[in-house]
Every structure is written in C-alpha cells, then in structure tokens.
Amino acid sequence: MPELRTIAPMIASVLLLSSTHPALGAAAEGPVVDLPEEDEPFHGSTPHYSHRPSKTIVGGYGELHYNYAKEEDADEGSAGVDLHRLIIYVGHEFTPGLRFSSEIEIEHTLAGDDLPGEVAVEQAYVDYEVFDRALAIRAGLMLVPMGIVNQWHEPPLFNGVERPMVDKLIVPSTWREPGIGIALSPAEEWRFELYAMSGLDAAGFSLKNGIRKGRQGGAKAVADGLAFTGRLEHEPLPGAVFGLSGYFGSAGANAGLDIDVPVAGGTLDARYKKRGIEARAEVASFSIGDTEELRLTDGGNGPDVASRIVGFYGEVGYDLLARSDRSEALVPFLRYEHYDTASSLDGRDKTAGDEAYAVDDVVVGLSFRPVPQVAFKGNATIRQKGGVAKGETLVDLGVGFMF
Amino acid sequence: MRDAIRQRIPRARDTLGAALIAGALATAAPAQGVYWTKADLLKSFFAECERVSYRTIDPSPSQAARLAKRLGEPARDAYTVFYGVGKGGIRGIALIDEEIGQHMPITFGVLVGTDGAAERIEVLVYREAYGDEVRGHRFTRQLEGKRSTDRLRVGDDIDAISGATISAHSLVRGVKRCLVLAELLVLEPGMVEVLRP
C-alpha cells in the first residue's frame, strides 16, 4: 500500500492543477544530461550528506555571563559569573520532509535539590511537510510564537548579554508548551504559524514576574485549559521583517480553580538588518482576566497579578566592519526598554510598591561576532524604577555560541 | 505560488499518470524537501543546449595551493564541473555543491557564465526546519552577476533573510567557493582546453 507521504503531494497537485501548466513536459525535452555514476566528489566543507551513515544531527548553543549590579546610592555592587545555559540540540531526518528536532537545556550548570540550576527539555517536536514548505504540520513541545527572542533565542542572534527584559517578563522566554499546529508559507515573503497548546497555570502568576511562572512547559502539564496562538510574518525585502502574534488561553482550570482566568496577549515587532544597520523593535502586552477573584482564592492568599502587563523596546546598532574588508562584525548598539508587570490592577489601588514594577532601561553595548555563530558581548544598563524605588546600574559581559 | 510548487507539479503529475497506467500508485514521488534533482536542474540551467556533460578535474599542486588560499580550506583531490554545449560551443559551467547550514547541509547549484559571473543559483535540497527562505529568488538574485572577486559579504553587499541568517551566510560562502573553483579550475586555464573531451 502506498504511504500517505507518497500520495498526499500527488492528490494536492491534482487538486491544484486547474489547467495545463506551462512547465509540463519541459523536463522531457531539453539537453541530454551525462551524470557521473557516483555522486562524488562534492566540494563542500562536509562529506556529501547523502553518503553519511546517519541522518542524526547534533548541535547546541550556550552562553556564559558575568553580571555586576550596583544599586543607586550604594557604596558597592555585587558581581556574579554564571554559565547561564548550555543546550544540546539533537535532530533527526527521517526523510527530507519529516524531521524531529529537540533541545535539552542545562541552566546554571548544577541541577538538583538545593542547587541553582535545572535540566529541562526546551523543545521536542516533529515537522511533517505535507506540501513542501507551503504547508507543514508541527507537533510536540514547541516554542510559543510570540515576539522576537522567544523563537530566535540563540545568543549570537541578539545584542546584549541578557535577553531584553520585555522578552523575559512580558513574553516569558523561553516559553514552550506542548501542542499541535501548522506552519504555512504560501509565498516567500509571508509566513504563518497557528498552534493549539497547553495553557498557563494561574497559580504561578505574580506581580513581579507576570505570567512567567505560570508556564507549564509540558512537565506533566494540566491540560484542562487550552491556548491558541499564532504568528504572521511579512518580509517585504530581504532583511526587513514585521511580525504580529496573538495568544488566547485560560489559566484558571490548570490551577484547579473554578474561575476561568482568561489570558489574551499580543506582540508587534519589526527587525531590520541591511547595509550594516541592525535595528529591532517590539511591543508586547498581555491582559489577564478574573485577577480580583484569583486574589481571593486560597482564603485571600491567591496569586496577586496585574490585569495588564505591558512592555516595549527599540534597539539600533551598526556593524562598524560591514564596509571594511573584514568578515567579522563589530556592532555597538543602543536599546531603550520600558516594561511594567503592574500596568493595571483590578479590585485594588496601586501602592508605591506596585509603582516600582514600572521600569525604564537604557542599554549601551558592543557585540563582536568573529563568525555569525559566536558573539562576545558587553553592555552597561541604567535602570530606573517607578515610584520611590531605587535605580540600578548593571554591567554585563558574556560570550555566546551556537552550532 | 512558490517556485518549488511549480517545480513539483509536473513531476507529481507525471508520477501520478505513470502510476495509474501501471496500476501501482506507489511509484517514486519526489521526496519532500527536494526541490530539484541534479538532472532536472542541469536541464534547466542549460535548457538551450543540446548536451550537458561533466569533467572531473584534479587540481595541480599549484592550483591546489591557490585554491586553499582563496577558499580558506584545503583543496580536494578532485572536483566535478558540469558544462552545457550548444551550437555556439560551451554555454557555461555549473557546479553542484553542499554547505552546512545551522545543523544540516544545504545542497545548491550555481550556473556560471563564460565570463565568470554567477548567472543563476538554485537550492536542490533544504533540510532544516527554519530558514528555507534562502531558496527564494528574492535572496538568490542578490548573488546573480557576482564574480569570485566580489565582496559577497552578508550584511554589506548581500542582505540576509530574517530568521535565516546562518543559512544565508552558508549559501553565500558556498556560492563564493563555486565562483573561485570556476575561475581557477576552468576559466583561467582556458575553458575549451580544460573541458576538451
């Protein structure tokens, strides 16, 4: 019996063929082609792929950070050094259109009881191309397609040692949930993803971290509350891309509550990388419902979370070596961020403590990329907090890599 | 519609027709992720020619040394170069090569004119989950007309596709290698001499 894989493209082709295609039959004419009997040799830096015994690929990425922070008016700051994350990528190609991809993460090197780190499966999904790249089915533990950094989180792909705070506290990167969905690319300048995934757990919501601790990540996740999320990307010119993402889910059921706690969010982002200029901007906002009722659960000790969390940033950099005869990249950059995990509160007034969650960061830094897959990074951050909270000065140094 | 789909339509229909006649639906349909076979791409590259042939070239020691210097990697023992022959003689040369993307190799072909300029670039097989936008003409047309001595630097004269940065660097590196190979192995020593049957 034929496999579905074999028949599906044929059926789809027949459905799409409304009239005789001009290219039909062209392959039968044209020149006579002599081909070497052996497909060797290839000139690439790797042995010819089809001659490899294994279609299993190992890769990875990681980043080492040095962080220094000093509070306003303090005499001395504090410093730390951390192998923040090391990720092992394992992929396997069953056929060119049927692939498995996974990332296993070790955070902060030491994982276990009373140790700072964790071992986690970051991604594990199967891609099945029903009709080439125009339509693929994707299922497994996948990244929630919100904002820029959650999907493109490898350290050489963003400036600054730490990820932008908006991509940490508003979009809780690295945010991944189990689910199933489709990836569509009907034309090369349009990309679209749509997934049904497990939702958030409202028990983890807080004023300080927003929805971040409500991520379930497929760890025996409660699947009583589902979420739907999608992203539309338009790239009118190579290197200039706009993205619009949406998220709708309910988080109450996953916390074992009778209340719904709906969560709706959106991000709007843009990236521009041409002629040495590297610029990006993102706006992210999530609305959380039933927060007043959520606070009253657990005898009034329920999670205290804002009804709206919001943030945005803009960043611009320039590759000083773009016009030189060097192949490396040296990119000074400037970023402004504003984020607030207590933007709106339902059922109670804002206190001075709540005001402190509104933060402005000005980040100045430098990235050096000897190859696109490796970045040495440094930056200084001036952080101002709302209300009477004290600001901070931060200095970060780091190295990141991917392969 | 994407070029890739157009490419698949004739092959898929041919396959279906053959299968119906043979009464066996399970004859070979092209695998997903494969956008061109080597033979189809060479036919398309040299559509106006009568014959496409190939020559396996063993670089001389001095060629190998110059290749290593220009490529930044050791030269191989042998290279295969395809060429199309029409009424007016040799129409151009083609190289089919691979370059590692982020995790998986990208198989691509370059048509090089007799003047040493890239005329057309196509991806035969793209294997990674992301970044296949480098297959599109919007990206590859930036490479058309480029010569081995051109800069070919992503971020300067070539723009990467967002989300396909590593694949863009890989494909550009591979195309530059093919242009250097065409120049040093075929054009510089005299195309007619090198490709003489």
Coordinates of N, CA and C in Angstrom, one line a residue, chain A residues 9 12-13 16-17 19-27 131-134 185-189, chain B residues 1-14 30 34-36 40 44 120 122 135-138:
Chain A
P9 N 1.1 14.5 -1.7 CA 1.5 15.6 -2.7 C 0.9 15.4 -4.1
A12 N -2.7 16.6 -3.8 CA -2.7 18.0 -3.7 C -2.3 18.6 -5.1
S13 N -1.4 18.0 -5.8 CA -1.0 18.5 -7.1 C -2.2 18.5 -8.0
L16 N -4.6 21.2 -7.4 CA -4.2 22.5 -7.7 C -4.1 22.7 -9.2
L17 N -4.0 21.6 -10.0 CA -3.9 21.7 -11.4 C -5.2 22.0 -12.1
S19 N -5.4 23.8 -15.0 CA -5.2 23.7 -16.4 C -3.8 23.2 -16.7
T20 N -3.5 23.0 -17.9 CA -2.2 22.5 -18.3 C -1.1 23.6 -17.8
H21 N -0.2 23.1 -17.1 CA 0.8 24.0 -16.6 C 1.9 24.2 -17.7
P22 N 2.4 25.5 -17.9 CA 3.3 25.7 -19.0 C 4.6 24.9 -18.8
A23 N 4.9 24.5 -17.6 CA 6.2 23.8 -17.4 C 6.0 22.3 -17.7
L24 N 4.8 21.8 -17.9 CA 4.6 20.4 -18.0 C 5.3 19.9 -19.3
G25 N 5.9 18.8 -19.1 CA 6.6 18.2 -20.2 C 7.9 18.7 -20.6
A26 N 8.3 19.9 -20.0 CA 9.5 20.5 -20.3 C 10.7 19.7 -19.9
A27 N 10.5 18.9 -18.8 CA 11.6 18.1 -18.4 C 12.0 17.0 -19.4
F131 N 3.0 19.7 2.1 CA 3.2 20.2 0.8 C 4.4 21.1 0.8
D132 N 5.6 20.5 0.8 CA 6.8 21.3 1.0 C 6.7 22.3 2.1
R133 N 7.3 23.4 1.9 CA 7.3 24.4 2.9 C 6.0 25.2 2.9
A134 N 5.2 25.0 1.9 CA 3.9 25.8 1.9 C 3.0 25.3 3.0
S185 N 3.5 28.8 4.5 CA 4.3 29.8 3.8 C 3.8 29.9 2.4
P186 N 2.7 30.5 2.1 CA 2.1 30.5 0.8 C 2.9 31.2 -0.2
A187 N 3.7 32.2 0.2 CA 4.6 32.9 -0.7 C 5.9 33.2 0.1
E188 N 7.0 33.5 -0.5 CA 8.2 33.5 0.2 C 8.3 34.7 1.2
E189 N 7.5 35.8 1.0 CA 7.5 36.9 1.9 C 6.5 36.8 3.0
Chain B
M1 N 2.2 31.5 -6.3 CA 2.7 30.2 -5.9 C 4.2 30.1 -5.8
R2 N 4.7 29.3 -5.0 CA 6.2 29.3 -4.8 C 6.8 28.5 -6.0
D3 N 8.0 28.9 -6.3 CA 8.7 28.2 -7.4 C 8.7 26.7 -7.2
A4 N 8.9 26.4 -5.9 CA 9.1 25.0 -5.5 C 7.8 24.2 -5.9
I5 N 6.7 24.8 -5.7 CA 5.4 24.1 -6.0 C 5.4 23.9 -7.5
R6 N 5.7 24.9 -8.3 CA 5.7 24.8 -9.7 C 6.6 23.7 -10.2
Q7 N 7.8 23.6 -9.5 CA 8.7 22.5 -9.8 C 8.1 21.1 -9.6
R8 N 7.3 21.1 -8.5 CA 6.8 19.8 -8.1 C 5.6 19.3 -9.0
I9 N 4.9 20.3 -9.5 CA 3.7 19.9 -10.2 C 3.9 19.0 -11.4
P10 N 4.8 19.3 -12.3 CA 5.0 18.4 -13.4 C 5.4 17.0 -13.0
R11 N 6.4 17.0 -12.0 CA 6.9 15.7 -11.6 C 5.8 14.9 -10.9
A12 N 5.0 15.5 -10.0 CA 4.0 14.8 -9.3 C 2.9 14.3 -10.3
R13 N 2.6 15.1 -11.3 CA 1.6 14.6 -12.3 C 2.1 13.5 -13.1
D14 N 3.3 13.7 -13.6 CA 3.9 12.6 -14.3 C 3.9 11.3 -13.5
P30 N 8.7 12.5 -5.8 CA 9.9 13.1 -5.2 C 9.7 13.3 -3.7
V34 N 13.1 18.1 -1.4 CA 13.9 18.1 -2.5 C 13.2 18.9 -3.6
Y35 N 13.9 20.0 -4.0 CA 13.2 20.9 -4.9 C 13.7 20.7 -6.3
W36 N 14.9 20.2 -6.5 CA 15.4 19.9 -7.9 C 16.2 18.6 -7.7
D40 N 17.4 17.4 -13.4 CA 16.4 18.4 -13.8 C 17.0 19.8 -13.7
S44 N 17.6 22.5 -16.7 CA 17.0 23.9 -16.7 C 18.1 24.9 -16.8
R120 N 22.8 32.1 -12.2 CA 21.6 31.5 -11.5 C 22.1 30.7 -10.3
E122 N 20.3 27.9 -7.4 CA 19.1 27.2 -7.0 C 19.5 26.3 -5.9
R135 N 16.1 29.8 -0.3 CA 15.8 29.2 -1.6 C 15.2 30.2 -2.5
G136 N 14.5 31.2 -2.0 CA 13.7 32.1 -2.8 C 14.5 33.0 -3.7
H137 N 13.9 33.4 -4.8 CA 14.6 34.2 -5.8 C 15.0 35.6 -5.2
R138 N 14.1 36.0 -4.3 CA 14.4 37.3 -3.6 C 15.8 37.3 -3.0

